[in-house]
mmCIF file of C-alpha atoms in Angstrom:
data_model
loop_
_atom_site.group_PDB
_atom_site.id
_atom_site.type_symbol
_atom_site.label_atom_id
_atom_site.label_comp_id
_atom_site.label_asym_id
_atom_site.label_seq_id
_atom_site.Cartn_x
_atom_site.Cartn_y
_atom_site.Cartn_z
ATOM 1 C CA MET A 1 29.359 214.362 -15.780
ATOM 2 C CA ASP A 2 32.102 215.997 -13.862
ATOM 3 C CA TRP A 3 32.834 212.927 -11.669
ATOM 4 C CA ILE A 4 33.245 210.792 -14.860
ATOM 5 C CA ILE A 5 35.742 213.363 -16.374
ATOM 6 C CA SER A 6 37.486 213.451 -12.987
ATOM 7 C CA ASP A 7 37.663 209.600 -12.862
ATOM 8 C CA GLU A 8 38.889 209.616 -16.219
ATOM 9 C CA LEU A 9 41.608 212.299 -15.598
ATOM 10 C CA GLY A 10 42.383 210.389 -12.387
ATOM 11 C CA LEU A 11 42.946 207.125 -14.370
ATOM 12 C CA THR A 12 45.082 208.950 -16.837
ATOM 13 C CA VAL A 13 47.270 210.565 -14.146
ATOM 14 C CA GLY A 14 47.644 207.120 -12.455
ATOM 15 C CA HIS A 15 48.762 205.712 -15.739
ATOM 16 C CA LEU A 16 51.345 208.242 -16.306
ATOM 17 C CA VAL A 17 52.766 207.981 -12.750
ATOM 18 C CA GLY A 18 52.874 204.048 -13.294
ATOM 19 C CA TRP A 19 54.629 204.600 -16.548
ATOM 20 C CA GLY A 20 57.050 207.083 -15.054
ATOM 21 C CA ALA A 21 57.752 204.768 -12.042
ATOM 22 C CA ALA A 22 58.410 201.895 -14.626
ATOM 23 C CA SER A 23 60.674 203.954 -16.773
ATOM 24 C CA ALA A 24 62.585 205.038 -13.627
ATOM 25 C CA MET A 25 63.099 201.434 -12.664
ATOM 26 C CA ILE A 26 64.590 200.602 -16.011
ATOM 27 C CA VAL A 27 66.885 203.547 -16.551
ATOM 28 C CA GLY A 28 67.388 204.171 -12.843
ATOM 29 C CA GLY A 29 69.380 200.704 -12.406
ATOM 30 C CA VAL A 30 71.787 201.710 -15.302
ATOM 31 C CA ALA A 31 72.299 205.198 -14.507
ATOM 32 C CA PRO A 32 74.704 204.801 -11.431
ATOM 33 C CA TYR A 33 77.280 203.204 -13.765
ATOM 34 C CA ILE A 34 77.421 206.264 -16.204
ATOM 35 C CA PRO A 35 79.643 208.333 -13.938
ATOM 36 C CA GLN A 36 81.920 205.299 -13.205
ATOM 37 C CA TYR A 37 82.093 204.504 -16.851
ATOM 38 C CA ARG A 38 83.096 208.054 -17.654
ATOM 39 C CA GLN A 39 85.571 208.107 -14.780
ATOM 40 C CA ILE A 40 87.401 204.979 -16.020
ATOM 41 C CA LYS A 41 87.436 206.245 -19.680
ATOM 42 C CA LYS A 42 88.753 209.604 -18.579
ATOM 43 C CA THR A 43 91.481 208.300 -16.159
ATOM 44 C CA GLN A 44 92.328 205.155 -18.155
ATOM 45 C CA ASP A 45 92.621 203.475 -14.724
ATOM 46 C CA ALA A 46 90.017 200.671 -13.974
ATOM 47 C CA GLU A 47 91.842 199.355 -10.851
ATOM 48 C CA GLY A 48 89.508 201.034 -8.262
ATOM 49 C CA PHE A 49 86.415 199.518 -9.834
ATOM 50 C CA SER A 50 85.733 195.766 -8.989
ATOM 51 C CA LEU A 51 84.737 193.369 -11.815
ATOM 52 C CA TYR A 52 82.963 191.118 -9.373
ATOM 53 C CA VAL A 53 80.227 194.016 -9.202
ATOM 54 C CA CYS A 54 79.609 193.091 -12.904
ATOM 55 C CA LEU A 55 79.580 189.369 -12.196
ATOM 56 C CA THR A 56 77.182 189.864 -9.308
ATOM 57 C CA LEU A 57 74.746 191.785 -11.428
ATOM 58 C CA LEU A 58 74.968 189.595 -14.410
ATOM 59 C CA ILE A 59 74.241 186.349 -12.375
ATOM 60 C CA ALA A 60 71.500 188.206 -10.509
ATOM 61 C CA ASN A 61 69.767 189.478 -13.612
ATOM 62 C CA THR A 62 70.217 186.311 -15.441
ATOM 63 C CA LEU A 63 68.434 184.393 -12.552
ATOM 64 C CA ARG A 64 65.746 187.040 -12.525
ATOM 65 C CA ILE A 65 65.112 186.524 -16.129
ATOM 66 C CA LEU A 66 64.786 182.790 -15.682
ATOM 67 C CA PHE A 67 62.497 183.424 -12.668
ATOM 68 C CA TRP A 68 60.100 185.430 -14.869
ATOM 69 C CA PHE A 69 59.432 182.321 -16.948
ATOM 70 C CA GLY A 70 58.278 180.396 -13.637
ATOM 71 C CA LYS A 71 56.507 183.268 -11.982
ATOM 72 C CA ARG A 72 55.578 186.426 -14.030
ATOM 73 C CA TYR A 73 56.287 189.565 -12.448
ATOM 74 C CA GLU A 74 56.029 193.061 -13.783
ATOM 75 C CA LEU A 75 57.400 193.480 -17.335
ATOM 76 C CA PRO A 76 59.615 196.554 -16.559
ATOM 77 C CA LEU A 77 61.575 194.506 -14.041
ATOM 78 C CA LEU A 78 62.246 191.961 -16.847
ATOM 79 C CA ILE A 79 63.294 194.677 -19.249
ATOM 80 C CA GLN A 80 65.587 196.244 -16.580
ATOM 81 C CA SER A 81 67.377 192.854 -16.106
ATOM 82 C CA ILE A 82 68.073 192.739 -19.919
ATOM 83 C CA VAL A 83 69.128 196.401 -20.015
ATOM 84 C CA MET A 84 71.337 195.782 -16.957
ATOM 85 C CA ASN A 85 73.199 192.854 -18.498
ATOM 86 C CA ALA A 86 73.991 194.740 -21.622
ATOM 87 C CA THR A 87 75.235 197.577 -19.397
ATOM 88 C CA MET A 88 77.526 195.214 -17.248
ATOM 89 C CA PHE A 89 79.085 193.735 -20.526
ATOM 90 C CA ALA A 90 79.899 197.415 -21.752
ATOM 91 C CA MET A 91 81.575 198.102 -18.203
ATOM 92 C CA ILE A 92 83.597 194.762 -18.608
ATOM 93 C CA HIS A 93 84.722 195.533 -22.173
ATOM 94 C CA LEU A 94 85.973 198.960 -21.045
ATOM 95 C CA CYS A 95 87.867 197.666 -18.021
ATOM 96 C CA VAL A 96 89.618 194.939 -20.003
ATOM 97 C CA THR A 97 90.591 197.247 -22.783
ATOM 98 C CA VAL A 98 91.937 199.870 -20.320
ATOM 99 C CA ARG A 99 93.893 197.243 -18.283
ATOM 100 C CA LYS A 100 95.481 195.723 -21.476
ATOM 101 C CA LYS A 101 96.584 199.114 -22.622
ATOM 102 C CA ASN A 102 98.296 199.804 -18.971
ATOM 103 C CA GLN A 103 100.205 196.642 -19.258
ATOM 104 C CA ILE A 104 103.984 197.597 -19.148
ATOM 105 C CA ILE A 105 105.173 194.026 -19.581
ATOM 106 C CA ARG A 106 102.951 191.759 -21.530
ATOM 107 C CA ALA A 107 101.518 189.088 -19.141
ATOM 108 C CA ARG A 108 100.363 185.558 -19.821
ATOM 109 C CA GLU A 109 97.080 185.562 -21.477
ATOM 110 C CA ARG A 110 94.246 184.280 -19.295
ATOM 111 C CA ILE A 111 91.211 182.993 -20.976
ATOM 112 C CA PHE A 112 88.053 181.098 -20.069
ATOM 113 C CA THR A 113 88.034 178.576 -22.952
ATOM 114 C CA ALA A 114 90.907 176.943 -24.671
ATOM 115 C CA GLN A 115 91.531 175.111 -27.935
ATOM 116 C CA PRO A 116 94.819 173.208 -28.986
ATOM 117 C CA ASP A 117 96.527 174.963 -31.885
ATOM 118 C CA GLU A 118 96.948 172.025 -34.241
ATOM 119 C CA THR A 119 98.752 173.998 -36.798
ATOM 120 C CA ALA A 120 101.481 175.213 -34.400
ATOM 121 C CA HIS A 121 101.785 171.652 -32.947
ATOM 122 C CA TRP A 122 102.416 170.437 -36.616
ATOM 123 C CA LEU A 123 104.913 173.143 -37.293
ATOM 124 C CA GLY A 124 106.783 172.595 -33.932
ATOM 125 C CA GLN A 125 107.052 168.875 -34.818
ATOM 126 C CA ARG A 126 108.428 169.585 -38.128
ATOM 127 C CA SER A 127 111.028 172.170 -36.852
ATOM 128 C CA GLY A 128 111.896 169.960 -33.722
ATOM 129 C CA ILE A 129 110.859 172.920 -31.395
ATOM 130 C CA VAL A 130 107.954 171.064 -29.985
ATOM 131 C CA GLY A 131 108.206 167.359 -29.044
ATOM 132 C CA GLY A 132 105.275 165.174 -29.024
ATOM 133 C CA GLU A 133 103.333 167.435 -26.576
ATOM 134 C CA LYS A 134 100.535 169.678 -27.939
ATOM 135 C CA PRO A 135 100.767 173.253 -27.109
ATOM 136 C CA HIS A 136 97.540 174.226 -25.388
ATOM 137 C CA ARG A 137 95.727 177.174 -23.980
ATOM 138 C CA PHE A 138 94.479 175.990 -20.732
ATOM 139 C CA TYR A 139 91.145 176.844 -18.946
ATOM 140 C CA ASP A 140 92.036 179.281 -16.068
ATOM 141 C CA MET A 141 89.526 177.876 -13.562
ATOM 142 C CA ASP A 142 91.941 178.535 -10.783
ATOM 143 C CA ARG A 143 90.208 180.649 -8.278
ATOM 144 C CA LYS A 144 92.909 183.362 -8.516
ATOM 145 C CA TYR A 145 92.153 183.937 -12.289
ATOM 146 C CA PHE A 146 88.581 183.363 -12.379
ATOM 147 C CA TRP A 147 86.807 186.538 -13.646
ATOM 148 C CA ALA A 148 90.304 188.086 -14.113
ATOM 149 C CA TRP A 149 90.690 187.038 -17.726
ATOM 150 C CA THR A 150 92.439 189.202 -20.365
ATOM 151 C CA ASP A 151 89.924 188.977 -23.110
ATOM 152 C CA PHE A 152 86.405 190.186 -23.209
ATOM 153 C CA GLN A 153 85.162 187.086 -25.026
ATOM 154 C CA SER A 154 85.850 184.852 -21.904
ATOM 155 C CA TYR A 155 83.499 186.790 -19.895
ATOM 156 C CA VAL A 156 80.762 186.545 -22.623
ATOM 157 C CA ASP A 157 81.554 182.745 -23.033
ATOM 158 C CA CYS A 158 81.271 182.322 -19.149
ATOM 159 C CA MET A 159 77.895 184.007 -18.833
ATOM 160 C CA LEU A 160 76.656 182.010 -21.951
ATOM 161 C CA VAL A 161 77.538 178.637 -20.279
ATOM 162 C CA PHE A 162 75.963 179.820 -17.067
ATOM 163 C CA SER A 163 72.756 181.001 -18.978
ATOM 164 C CA VAL A 164 72.412 177.750 -21.050
ATOM 165 C CA LEU A 165 72.778 175.443 -18.053
ATOM 166 C CA GLY A 166 70.335 177.689 -15.992
ATOM 167 C CA ALA A 167 67.873 177.831 -18.824
ATOM 168 C CA ALA A 168 68.003 173.987 -19.280
ATOM 169 C CA LEU A 169 67.521 173.298 -15.439
ATOM 170 C CA THR A 170 64.576 175.801 -15.334
ATOM 171 C CA TYR A 171 63.058 174.011 -18.280
ATOM 172 C CA LEU A 172 63.134 170.705 -16.534
ATOM 173 C CA LEU A 173 61.827 171.966 -13.103
ATOM 174 C CA ILE A 174 59.728 174.903 -14.023
ATOM 175 C CA GLU A 175 56.667 172.858 -12.678
ATOM 176 C CA PHE A 176 58.252 172.432 -9.414
ATOM 177 C CA SER A 177 57.245 175.563 -7.322
ATOM 178 C CA PRO A 178 60.150 175.405 -4.592
ATOM 179 C CA PHE A 179 62.753 175.493 -7.390
ATOM 180 C CA VAL A 180 61.203 178.533 -8.862
ATOM 181 C CA GLU A 181 60.957 180.294 -5.711
ATOM 182 C CA LEU A 182 64.697 179.429 -4.910
ATOM 183 C CA ILE A 183 65.565 181.076 -8.195
ATOM 184 C CA GLY A 184 63.764 184.222 -7.320
ATOM 185 C CA PHE A 185 65.404 184.254 -3.999
ATOM 186 C CA LEU A 186 68.869 183.643 -5.336
ATOM 187 C CA ALA A 187 68.280 186.218 -7.939
ATOM 188 C CA VAL A 188 67.446 188.998 -5.561
ATOM 189 C CA PHE A 189 69.927 187.882 -2.904
ATOM 190 C CA THR A 190 72.808 187.933 -5.472
ATOM 191 C CA GLU A 191 71.684 191.431 -6.298
ATOM 192 C CA ALA A 192 71.445 192.520 -2.656
ATOM 193 C CA MET A 193 75.153 191.464 -2.201
ATOM 194 C CA LEU A 194 76.215 193.822 -5.072
ATOM 195 C CA GLY A 195 78.108 196.023 -2.806
ATOM 196 C CA ALA A 196 79.968 193.261 -1.002
ATOM 197 C CA PRO A 197 82.891 193.029 -3.859
ATOM 198 C CA GLN A 198 83.283 196.762 -3.766
ATOM 199 C CA ILE A 199 83.353 196.926 -0.038
ATOM 200 C CA ALA A 200 86.087 194.108 -0.143
ATOM 201 C CA LYS A 201 88.013 196.082 -2.732
ATOM 202 C CA ASN A 202 87.920 199.292 -0.703
ATOM 203 C CA HIS A 203 89.007 197.350 2.489
ATOM 204 C CA GLN A 204 91.839 195.692 0.395
ATOM 205 C CA ASN A 205 93.192 199.045 -0.903
ATOM 206 C CA LYS A 206 92.303 201.041 2.334
ATOM 207 C CA SER A 207 91.192 203.518 -0.059
ATOM 208 C CA THR A 208 88.286 204.393 -2.457
ATOM 209 C CA GLU A 209 90.333 205.951 -5.188
ATOM 210 C CA GLY A 210 89.128 204.853 -8.623
ATOM 211 C CA MET A 211 85.623 204.322 -7.368
ATOM 212 C CA SER A 212 83.053 206.854 -8.354
ATOM 213 C CA VAL A 213 81.366 208.219 -5.310
ATOM 214 C CA SER A 214 78.613 209.522 -7.430
ATOM 215 C CA MET A 215 77.933 205.883 -8.515
ATOM 216 C CA VAL A 216 77.437 204.896 -4.896
ATOM 217 C CA ILE A 217 75.272 207.730 -4.147
ATOM 218 C CA MET A 218 73.112 206.849 -7.219
ATOM 219 C CA TRP A 219 73.076 203.177 -5.878
ATOM 220 C CA THR A 220 71.694 204.288 -2.564
ATOM 221 C CA CYS A 221 69.187 206.542 -4.143
ATOM 222 C CA GLY A 222 68.009 203.845 -6.796
ATOM 223 C CA ASP A 223 68.046 200.973 -4.157
ATOM 224 C CA LEU A 224 65.678 203.131 -1.672
ATOM 225 C CA PHE A 225 63.414 203.942 -4.635
ATOM 226 C CA LYS A 226 63.412 200.111 -5.851
ATOM 227 C CA THR A 227 62.751 198.865 -2.372
ATOM 228 C CA ALA A 228 59.650 201.356 -2.043
ATOM 229 C CA TYR A 229 58.487 200.339 -5.535
ATOM 230 C CA PHE A 230 58.565 196.617 -4.612
ATOM 231 C CA VAL A 231 56.630 197.236 -1.489
ATOM 232 C CA ILE A 232 54.155 199.578 -3.133
ATOM 233 C CA ARG A 233 53.689 197.207 -6.221
ATOM 234 C CA GLU A 234 53.441 194.253 -3.934
ATOM 235 C CA ALA A 235 56.358 192.480 -5.655
ATOM 236 C CA PRO A 236 57.334 189.012 -4.449
ATOM 237 C CA THR A 237 58.667 189.144 -0.719
ATOM 238 C CA GLN A 238 62.168 188.254 -1.834
ATOM 239 C CA PHE A 239 62.425 191.374 -3.876
ATOM 240 C CA TRP A 240 61.815 193.985 -1.068
ATOM 241 C CA VAL A 241 63.539 192.104 1.777
ATOM 242 C CA CYS A 242 66.833 191.822 -0.356
ATOM 243 C CA GLY A 243 66.318 195.514 -1.516
ATOM 244 C CA ALA A 244 66.498 196.571 2.050
ATOM 245 C CA LEU A 245 69.933 194.476 2.478
ATOM 246 C CA GLN A 246 71.227 196.204 -0.647
ATOM 247 C CA VAL A 247 70.647 199.610 0.837
ATOM 248 C CA LEU A 248 72.385 198.634 4.033
ATOM 249 C CA LEU A 249 75.596 197.574 2.071
ATOM 250 C CA ASP A 250 75.354 200.981 0.107
ATOM 251 C CA ILE A 251 75.560 202.839 3.430
ATOM 252 C CA VAL A 252 78.507 200.642 4.359
ATOM 253 C CA ILE A 253 80.372 201.733 1.103
ATOM 254 C CA LEU A 254 79.466 205.457 1.950
ATOM 255 C CA PHE A 255 80.948 204.921 5.438
ATOM 256 C CA GLN A 256 84.157 203.637 3.726
ATOM 257 C CA VAL A 257 84.510 206.678 1.712
ATOM 258 C CA TRP A 258 84.610 208.809 4.888
ATOM 259 C CA LEU A 259 86.763 206.314 6.684
ATOM 260 C CA TYR A 260 89.410 206.133 3.997
ATOM 261 C CA ARG A 261 89.165 209.708 2.954
ATOM 262 C CA HIS A 262 92.842 210.597 3.919
ATOM 263 C CA ASN A 263 94.167 207.500 2.050
ATOM 264 C CA THR A 264 92.073 208.381 -1.046
ATOM 265 C CA ALA A 265 93.163 211.889 -1.029
ATOM 266 C CA ALA A 266 96.943 210.804 -0.858
ATOM 267 C CA ALA A 267 96.385 208.246 -3.711
ATOM 268 C CA ARG A 268 94.880 210.800 -5.899
ATOM 269 C CA ARG A 269 97.789 213.256 -5.222
ATOM 270 C CA LEU A 270 100.204 210.327 -6.071
ATOM 271 C CA ARG A 271 98.363 209.712 -9.377
ATOM 272 C CA ARG A 272 98.449 213.231 -10.311
ATOM 273 C CA GLY A 273 102.196 213.462 -9.455
ATOM 274 C CA ASP A 274 101.494 216.286 -6.885
#
């Protein structure tokens, strides 16, 4: 009788540990961005945070969601991808809002989609201000302005186009195993390169001012936990290999914090007016 109770108790504890680990996977991926979000909101300065981090995670998690339809993996990882995408859009919205507020001189509006303003065209012709040419807001597909648009809707539209095209291609090739495996690899490899945009941003600025060190430390802890979780739960090989690469990039960013510490301190004093 005792061994039955012990087995039942062990099963219950095992379930609790499993649920705890799954919850940590879902919440842990989002947690590092809370200090960065609060820092940007407090300082009203988004220049130290690279929006390409958001692009990287949006692409990676969208691909991971598509991969789930071709090769079912654990549900917590799917939920994590959905929650992460929502978090990245929240980060983008904050950064775009802050950068608009900080504009001293109103710059040209940069957007992803564009439509001719037919009313303005008609009025321009009537008043003689505009000739026969239609005023048009052009697609900013120049590499210089890609993912540097001035309105939040452009980022949503871009990811919507990517998601629809990806979903259509997945639907057509879902029975082709190499394609499904390729999606899985691209998803985790893209996420593994998450730190690369921030590394490039720090190298360009020769400073880590504006970047939350707490965020990077939480990245490192989360990626270590995530990689161990992949190995223990026997997730597809792509997951844990790219998780290890992600930990390596986190360490590089922490090295940059030390390397540029004097420049960062000087930039912080300059911002405070010391």
